[in-house]
mmCIF file of C-alpha atoms in Angstrom:
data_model
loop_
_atom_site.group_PDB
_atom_site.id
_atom_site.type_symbol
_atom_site.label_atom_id
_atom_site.label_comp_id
_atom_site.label_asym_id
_atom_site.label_seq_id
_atom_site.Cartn_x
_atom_site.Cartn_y
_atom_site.Cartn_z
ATOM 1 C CA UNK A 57 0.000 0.000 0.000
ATOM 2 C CA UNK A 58 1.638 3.237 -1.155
ATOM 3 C CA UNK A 59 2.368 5.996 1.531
ATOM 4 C CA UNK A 60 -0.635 8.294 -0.200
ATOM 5 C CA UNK A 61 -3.387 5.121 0.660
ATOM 6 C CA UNK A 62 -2.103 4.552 3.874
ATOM 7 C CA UNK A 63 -3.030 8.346 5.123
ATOM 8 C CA UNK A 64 -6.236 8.061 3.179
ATOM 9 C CA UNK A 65 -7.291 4.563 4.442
ATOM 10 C CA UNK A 66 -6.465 5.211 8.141
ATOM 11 C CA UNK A 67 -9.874 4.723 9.762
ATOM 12 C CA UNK A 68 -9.638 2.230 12.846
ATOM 13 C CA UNK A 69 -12.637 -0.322 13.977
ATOM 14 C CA UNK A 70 -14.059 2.161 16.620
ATOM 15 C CA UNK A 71 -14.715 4.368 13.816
ATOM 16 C CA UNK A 72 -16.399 2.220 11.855
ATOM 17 C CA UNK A 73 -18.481 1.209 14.513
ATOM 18 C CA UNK A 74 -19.257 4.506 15.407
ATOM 19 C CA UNK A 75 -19.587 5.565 11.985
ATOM 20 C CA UNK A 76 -22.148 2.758 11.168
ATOM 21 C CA UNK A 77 -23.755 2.927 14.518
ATOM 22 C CA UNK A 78 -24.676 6.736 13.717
ATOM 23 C CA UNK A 79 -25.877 6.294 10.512
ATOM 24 C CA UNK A 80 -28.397 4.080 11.999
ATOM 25 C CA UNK A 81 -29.368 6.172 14.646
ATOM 26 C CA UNK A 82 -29.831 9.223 12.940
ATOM 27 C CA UNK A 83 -30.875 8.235 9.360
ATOM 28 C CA UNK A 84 -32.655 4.433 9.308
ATOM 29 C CA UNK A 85 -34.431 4.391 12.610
ATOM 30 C CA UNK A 86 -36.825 6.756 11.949
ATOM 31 C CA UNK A 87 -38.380 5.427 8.778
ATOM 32 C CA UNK A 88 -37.561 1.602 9.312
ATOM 33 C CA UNK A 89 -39.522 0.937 12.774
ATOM 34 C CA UNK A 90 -42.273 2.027 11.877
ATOM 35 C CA UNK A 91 -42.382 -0.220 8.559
ATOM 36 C CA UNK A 92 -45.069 -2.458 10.018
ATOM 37 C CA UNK A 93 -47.379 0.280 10.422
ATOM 38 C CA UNK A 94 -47.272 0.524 6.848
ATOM 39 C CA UNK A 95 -48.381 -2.695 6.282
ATOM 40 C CA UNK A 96 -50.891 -3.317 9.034
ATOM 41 C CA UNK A 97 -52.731 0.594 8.504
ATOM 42 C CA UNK A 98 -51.793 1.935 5.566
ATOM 43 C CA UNK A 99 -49.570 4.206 4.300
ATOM 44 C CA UNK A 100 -51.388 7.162 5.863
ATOM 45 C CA UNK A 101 -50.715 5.712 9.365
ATOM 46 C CA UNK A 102 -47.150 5.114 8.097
ATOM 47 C CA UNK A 103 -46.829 9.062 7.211
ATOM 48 C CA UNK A 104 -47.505 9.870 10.190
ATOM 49 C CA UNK A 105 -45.494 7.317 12.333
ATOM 50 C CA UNK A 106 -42.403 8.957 10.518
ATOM 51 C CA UNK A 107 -43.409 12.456 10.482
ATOM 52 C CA UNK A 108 -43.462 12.121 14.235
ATOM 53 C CA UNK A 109 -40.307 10.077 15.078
ATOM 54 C CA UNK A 110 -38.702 13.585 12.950
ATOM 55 C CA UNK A 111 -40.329 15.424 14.761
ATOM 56 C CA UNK A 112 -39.195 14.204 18.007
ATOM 57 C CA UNK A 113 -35.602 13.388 16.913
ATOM 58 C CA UNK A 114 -35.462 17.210 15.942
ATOM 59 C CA UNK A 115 -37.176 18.995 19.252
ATOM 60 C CA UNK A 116 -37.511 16.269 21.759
ATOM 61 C CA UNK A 117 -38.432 19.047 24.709
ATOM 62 C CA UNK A 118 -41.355 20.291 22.294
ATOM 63 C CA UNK A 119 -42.580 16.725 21.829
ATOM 64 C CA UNK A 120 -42.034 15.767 25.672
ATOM 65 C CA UNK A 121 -43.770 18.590 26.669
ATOM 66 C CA UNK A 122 -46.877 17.679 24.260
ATOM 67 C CA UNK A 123 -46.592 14.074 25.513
ATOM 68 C CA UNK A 124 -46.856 14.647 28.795
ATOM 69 C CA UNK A 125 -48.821 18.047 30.164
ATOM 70 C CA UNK A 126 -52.374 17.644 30.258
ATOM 71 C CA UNK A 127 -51.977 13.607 29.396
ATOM 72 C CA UNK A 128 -53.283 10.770 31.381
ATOM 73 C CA UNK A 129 -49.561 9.536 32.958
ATOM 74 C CA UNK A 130 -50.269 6.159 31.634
ATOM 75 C CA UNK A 131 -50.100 7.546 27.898
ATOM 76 C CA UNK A 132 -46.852 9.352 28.419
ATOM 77 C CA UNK A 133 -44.680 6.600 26.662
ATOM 78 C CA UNK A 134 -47.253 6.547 23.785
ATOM 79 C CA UNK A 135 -47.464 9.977 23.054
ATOM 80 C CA UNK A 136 -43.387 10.797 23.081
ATOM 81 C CA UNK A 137 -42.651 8.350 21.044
ATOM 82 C CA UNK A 138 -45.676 7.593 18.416
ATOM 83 C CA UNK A 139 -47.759 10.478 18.655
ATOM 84 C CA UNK A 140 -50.970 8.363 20.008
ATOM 85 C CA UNK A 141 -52.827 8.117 22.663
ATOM 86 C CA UNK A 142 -52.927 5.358 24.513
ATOM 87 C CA UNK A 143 -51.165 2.766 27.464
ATOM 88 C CA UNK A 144 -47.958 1.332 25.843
ATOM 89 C CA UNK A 145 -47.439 -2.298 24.936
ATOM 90 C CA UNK A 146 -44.235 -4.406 26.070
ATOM 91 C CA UNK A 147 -42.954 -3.961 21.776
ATOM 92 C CA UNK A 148 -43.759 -0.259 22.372
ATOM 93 C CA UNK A 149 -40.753 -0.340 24.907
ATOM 94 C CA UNK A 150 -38.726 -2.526 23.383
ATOM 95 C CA UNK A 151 -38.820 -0.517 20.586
ATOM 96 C CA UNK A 152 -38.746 2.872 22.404
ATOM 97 C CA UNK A 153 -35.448 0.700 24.226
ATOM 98 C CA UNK A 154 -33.904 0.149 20.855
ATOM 99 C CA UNK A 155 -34.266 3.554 19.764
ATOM 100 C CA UNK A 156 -32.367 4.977 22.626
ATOM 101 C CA UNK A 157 -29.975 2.566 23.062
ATOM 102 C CA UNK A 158 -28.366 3.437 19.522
ATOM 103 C CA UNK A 159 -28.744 6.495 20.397
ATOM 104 C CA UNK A 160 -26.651 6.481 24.238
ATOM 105 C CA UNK A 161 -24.656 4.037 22.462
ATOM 106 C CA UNK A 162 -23.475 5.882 19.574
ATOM 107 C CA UNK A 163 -23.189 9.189 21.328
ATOM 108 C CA UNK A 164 -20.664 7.258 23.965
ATOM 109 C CA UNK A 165 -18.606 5.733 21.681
ATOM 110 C CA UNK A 166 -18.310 8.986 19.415
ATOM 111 C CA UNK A 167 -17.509 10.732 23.021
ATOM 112 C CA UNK A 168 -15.129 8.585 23.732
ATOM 113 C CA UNK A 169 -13.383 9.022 20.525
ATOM 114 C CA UNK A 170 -13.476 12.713 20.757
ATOM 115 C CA UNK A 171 -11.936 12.859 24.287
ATOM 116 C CA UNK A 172 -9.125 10.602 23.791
ATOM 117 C CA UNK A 173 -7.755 12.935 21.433
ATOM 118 C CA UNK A 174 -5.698 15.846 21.926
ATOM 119 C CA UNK A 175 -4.759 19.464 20.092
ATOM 120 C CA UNK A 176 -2.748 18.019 17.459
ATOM 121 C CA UNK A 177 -5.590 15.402 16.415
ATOM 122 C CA UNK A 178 -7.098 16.201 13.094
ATOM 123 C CA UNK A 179 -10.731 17.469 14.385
ATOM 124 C CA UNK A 180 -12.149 16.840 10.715
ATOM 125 C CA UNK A 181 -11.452 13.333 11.535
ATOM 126 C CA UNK A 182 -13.818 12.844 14.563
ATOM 127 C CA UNK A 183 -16.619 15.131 14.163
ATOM 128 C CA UNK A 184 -18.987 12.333 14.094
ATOM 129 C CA UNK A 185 -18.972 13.242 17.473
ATOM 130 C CA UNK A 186 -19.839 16.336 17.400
ATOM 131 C CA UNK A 187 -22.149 15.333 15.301
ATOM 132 C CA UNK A 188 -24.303 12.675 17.175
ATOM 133 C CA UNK A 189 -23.681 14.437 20.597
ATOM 134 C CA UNK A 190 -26.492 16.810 20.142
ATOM 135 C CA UNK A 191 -28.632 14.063 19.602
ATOM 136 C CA UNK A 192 -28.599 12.853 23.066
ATOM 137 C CA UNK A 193 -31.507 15.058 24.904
ATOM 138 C CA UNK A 194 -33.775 12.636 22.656
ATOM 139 C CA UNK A 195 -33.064 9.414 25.178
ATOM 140 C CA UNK A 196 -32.929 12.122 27.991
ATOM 141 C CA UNK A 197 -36.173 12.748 27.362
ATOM 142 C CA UNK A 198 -37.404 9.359 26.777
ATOM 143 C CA UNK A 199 -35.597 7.530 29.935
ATOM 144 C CA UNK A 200 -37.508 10.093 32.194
ATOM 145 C CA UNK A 201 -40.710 9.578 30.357
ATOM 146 C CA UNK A 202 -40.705 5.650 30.552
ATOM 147 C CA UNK A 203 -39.874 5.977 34.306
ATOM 148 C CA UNK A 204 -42.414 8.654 34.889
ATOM 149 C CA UNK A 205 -45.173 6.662 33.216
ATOM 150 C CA UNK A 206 -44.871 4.262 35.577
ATOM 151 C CA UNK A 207 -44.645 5.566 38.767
ATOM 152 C CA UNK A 208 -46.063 9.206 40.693
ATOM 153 C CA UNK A 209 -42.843 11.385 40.318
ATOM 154 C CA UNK A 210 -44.507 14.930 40.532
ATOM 155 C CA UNK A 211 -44.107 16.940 37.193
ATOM 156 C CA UNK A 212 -41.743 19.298 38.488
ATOM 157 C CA UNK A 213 -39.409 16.772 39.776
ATOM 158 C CA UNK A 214 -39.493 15.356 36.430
ATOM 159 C CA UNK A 215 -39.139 18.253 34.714
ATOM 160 C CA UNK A 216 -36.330 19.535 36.543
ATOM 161 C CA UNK A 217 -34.202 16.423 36.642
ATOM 162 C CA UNK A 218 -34.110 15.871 32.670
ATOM 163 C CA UNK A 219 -33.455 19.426 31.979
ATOM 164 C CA UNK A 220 -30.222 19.458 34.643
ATOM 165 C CA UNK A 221 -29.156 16.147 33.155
ATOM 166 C CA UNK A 222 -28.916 17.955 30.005
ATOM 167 C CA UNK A 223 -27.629 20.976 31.035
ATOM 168 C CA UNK A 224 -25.128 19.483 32.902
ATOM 169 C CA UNK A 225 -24.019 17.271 30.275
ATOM 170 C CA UNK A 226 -23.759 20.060 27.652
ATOM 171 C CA UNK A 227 -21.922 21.874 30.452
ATOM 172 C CA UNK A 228 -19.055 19.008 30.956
ATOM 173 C CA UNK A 229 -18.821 18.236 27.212
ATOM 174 C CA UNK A 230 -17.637 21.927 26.120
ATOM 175 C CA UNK A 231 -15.250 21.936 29.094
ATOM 176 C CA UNK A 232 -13.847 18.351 28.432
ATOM 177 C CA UNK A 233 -13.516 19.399 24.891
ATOM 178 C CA UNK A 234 -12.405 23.049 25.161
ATOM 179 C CA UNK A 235 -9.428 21.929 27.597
ATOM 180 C CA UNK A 236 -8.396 19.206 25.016
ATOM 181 C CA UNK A 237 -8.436 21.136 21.959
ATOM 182 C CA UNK A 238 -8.250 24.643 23.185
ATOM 183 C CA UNK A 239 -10.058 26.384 20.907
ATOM 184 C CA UNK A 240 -14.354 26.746 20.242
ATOM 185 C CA UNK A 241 -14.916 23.318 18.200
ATOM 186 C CA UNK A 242 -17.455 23.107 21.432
ATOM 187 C CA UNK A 243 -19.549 26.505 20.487
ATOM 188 C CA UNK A 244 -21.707 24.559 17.965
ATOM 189 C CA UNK A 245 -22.185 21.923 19.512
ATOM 190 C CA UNK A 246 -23.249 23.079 22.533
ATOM 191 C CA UNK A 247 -25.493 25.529 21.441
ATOM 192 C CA UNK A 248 -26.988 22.252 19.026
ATOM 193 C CA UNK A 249 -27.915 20.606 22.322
ATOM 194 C CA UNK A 250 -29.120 23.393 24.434
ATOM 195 C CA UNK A 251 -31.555 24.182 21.641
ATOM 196 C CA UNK A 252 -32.532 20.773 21.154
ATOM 197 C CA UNK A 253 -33.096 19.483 24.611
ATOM 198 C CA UNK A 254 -34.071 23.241 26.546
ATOM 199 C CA UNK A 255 -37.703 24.616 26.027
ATOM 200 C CA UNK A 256 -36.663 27.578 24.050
ATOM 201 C CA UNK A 257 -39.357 27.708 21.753
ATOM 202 C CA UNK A 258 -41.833 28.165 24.839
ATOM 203 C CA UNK A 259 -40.262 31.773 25.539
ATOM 204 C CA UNK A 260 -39.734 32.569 21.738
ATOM 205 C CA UNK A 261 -42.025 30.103 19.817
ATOM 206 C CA UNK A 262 -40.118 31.139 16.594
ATOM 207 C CA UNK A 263 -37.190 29.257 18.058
ATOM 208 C CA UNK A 264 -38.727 26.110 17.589
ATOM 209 C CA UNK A 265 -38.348 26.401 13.755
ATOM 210 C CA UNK A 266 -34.702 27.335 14.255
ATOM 211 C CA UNK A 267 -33.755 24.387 16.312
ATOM 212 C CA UNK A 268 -35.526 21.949 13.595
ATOM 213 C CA UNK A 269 -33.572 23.602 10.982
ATOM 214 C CA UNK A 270 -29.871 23.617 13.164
ATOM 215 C CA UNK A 271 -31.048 19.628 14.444
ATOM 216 C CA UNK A 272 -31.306 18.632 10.952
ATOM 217 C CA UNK A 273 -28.714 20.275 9.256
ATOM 218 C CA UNK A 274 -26.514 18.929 12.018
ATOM 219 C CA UNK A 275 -28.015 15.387 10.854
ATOM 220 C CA UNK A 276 -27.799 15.082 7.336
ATOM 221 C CA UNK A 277 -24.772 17.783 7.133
ATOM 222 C CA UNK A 278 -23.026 15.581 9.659
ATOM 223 C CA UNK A 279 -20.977 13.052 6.658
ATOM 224 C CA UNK A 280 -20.031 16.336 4.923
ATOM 225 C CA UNK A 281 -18.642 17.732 7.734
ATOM 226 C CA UNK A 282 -17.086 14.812 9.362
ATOM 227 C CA UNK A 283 -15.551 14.246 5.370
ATOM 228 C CA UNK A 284 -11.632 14.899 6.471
ATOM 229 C CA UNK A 285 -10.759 18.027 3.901
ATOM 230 C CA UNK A 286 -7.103 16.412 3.540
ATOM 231 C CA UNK A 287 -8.335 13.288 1.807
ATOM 232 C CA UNK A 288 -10.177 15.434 -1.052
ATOM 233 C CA UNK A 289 -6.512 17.001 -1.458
ATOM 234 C CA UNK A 290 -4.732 14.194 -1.167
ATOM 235 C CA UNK A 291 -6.657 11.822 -3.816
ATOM 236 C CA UNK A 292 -6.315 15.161 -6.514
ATOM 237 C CA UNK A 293 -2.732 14.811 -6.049
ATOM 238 C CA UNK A 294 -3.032 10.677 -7.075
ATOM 239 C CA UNK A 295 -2.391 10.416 -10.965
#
């Protein structure tokens, strides 16, 4: 393998993983589980199955908030994560378990990868991370929903604890990542998740269409910008 392959092939296992776990997460989940809808109700059903796990992956706090106020506690589950009203079903959890799970997962591993770096890393390299991090107020929000549902944690409690989860972990991430890099790779990022996973469309409802717009560009811009600008270079330079 010549010197110019070996720079451009230099991807290890844990990115792959985290690479492939991601892409899952982010862009199969949300129109593959609800597949059997499709087949058991109609496509109509189906539309709106995926128009609502979007919705949710985009502004969980707007979707958590609609799920739960005003709700019979028993429907909570239901409601954040299909849109319906009704008790869930053991498959609703297992499902609602599977979609969270890729997402802790994914966001750990990527974490991981991003802290065990230092300044001289190549950033372009790992911004998968950055990339799925944001996404993590989603399974906030549905871990304290699941165990809500179930028991007679007052609101407030409830409330309170998910939001200073996420606070807190948007809080550690940009100081774990602005001591190891030293510079504001942590600004986006950070402001990603605080918009995604803090009510700020309930003080400014216009905000709401900001953070789906910044929570999908993040998404689907997330290859492009994870894309290591060296490599383009590099191959040019190939005859």
């Amino acid at each position: 393998m010549s010197s110019n392959n070996q720079q451009i092939c230099d991807a290890k296992p844990l990115d792959w993983a985290l690479f492939t776990l991601t892409i899952v997460s982010t862009h199969v989940t949300w129109w593959a589980l609800p597949l059997p809808t499709l087949f058991r109700w109609g496509f109509q059903s189906y539309l709106h199955d995926v128009a609502w796990e979007c919705l949710r992956l985009q502004v969980p706090s707007y979707i958590a908030s609609t799920a739960c106020f005003g709700q019979p506690r028993e429907n909570w589950e239901c409601n954040y994560y299909a849109g319906v009203h009704r008790p869930a079903t053991r498959i609703d959890t297992a499902k609602a378990f599977v979609k969270d799970s890729l997402i802790v997962v994914s966001t750990a591993l990527a974490l991981y990868r991003l802290c065990s770096g230092d300044q001289n890393q190549d950033l372009s390299g790992i911004n998968s991370a950055l990339w799925m991090y944001p996404s993590l107020p989603v399974a906030v929000y549905g871990l304290f929903i699941v165990i809500a549902s179930r028991t007679q944690v007052k609101m407030w409690i409830i409330v309170s604890s998910a939001l200073g989860l996420i606070i807190a972990i948007a809080v550690a991430m940009a100081l774990v990542i602005a001591f190891t890099y030293g510079h504001g790779i942590w600004i986006p990022c950070t402001v990603l998740i605080l918009m995604m996973g803090l009510p700020v469309w309930a003080v400014a409802p216009k905000l709401l269409v900001i953070a789906v717009f910044l929570a999908t560009m993040s998404r689907f811009g997330g290859p492009i910008v994870g894309a290591k600008p060296g490599v383009v270079q590099e191959m040019e330079e190939i005859p």
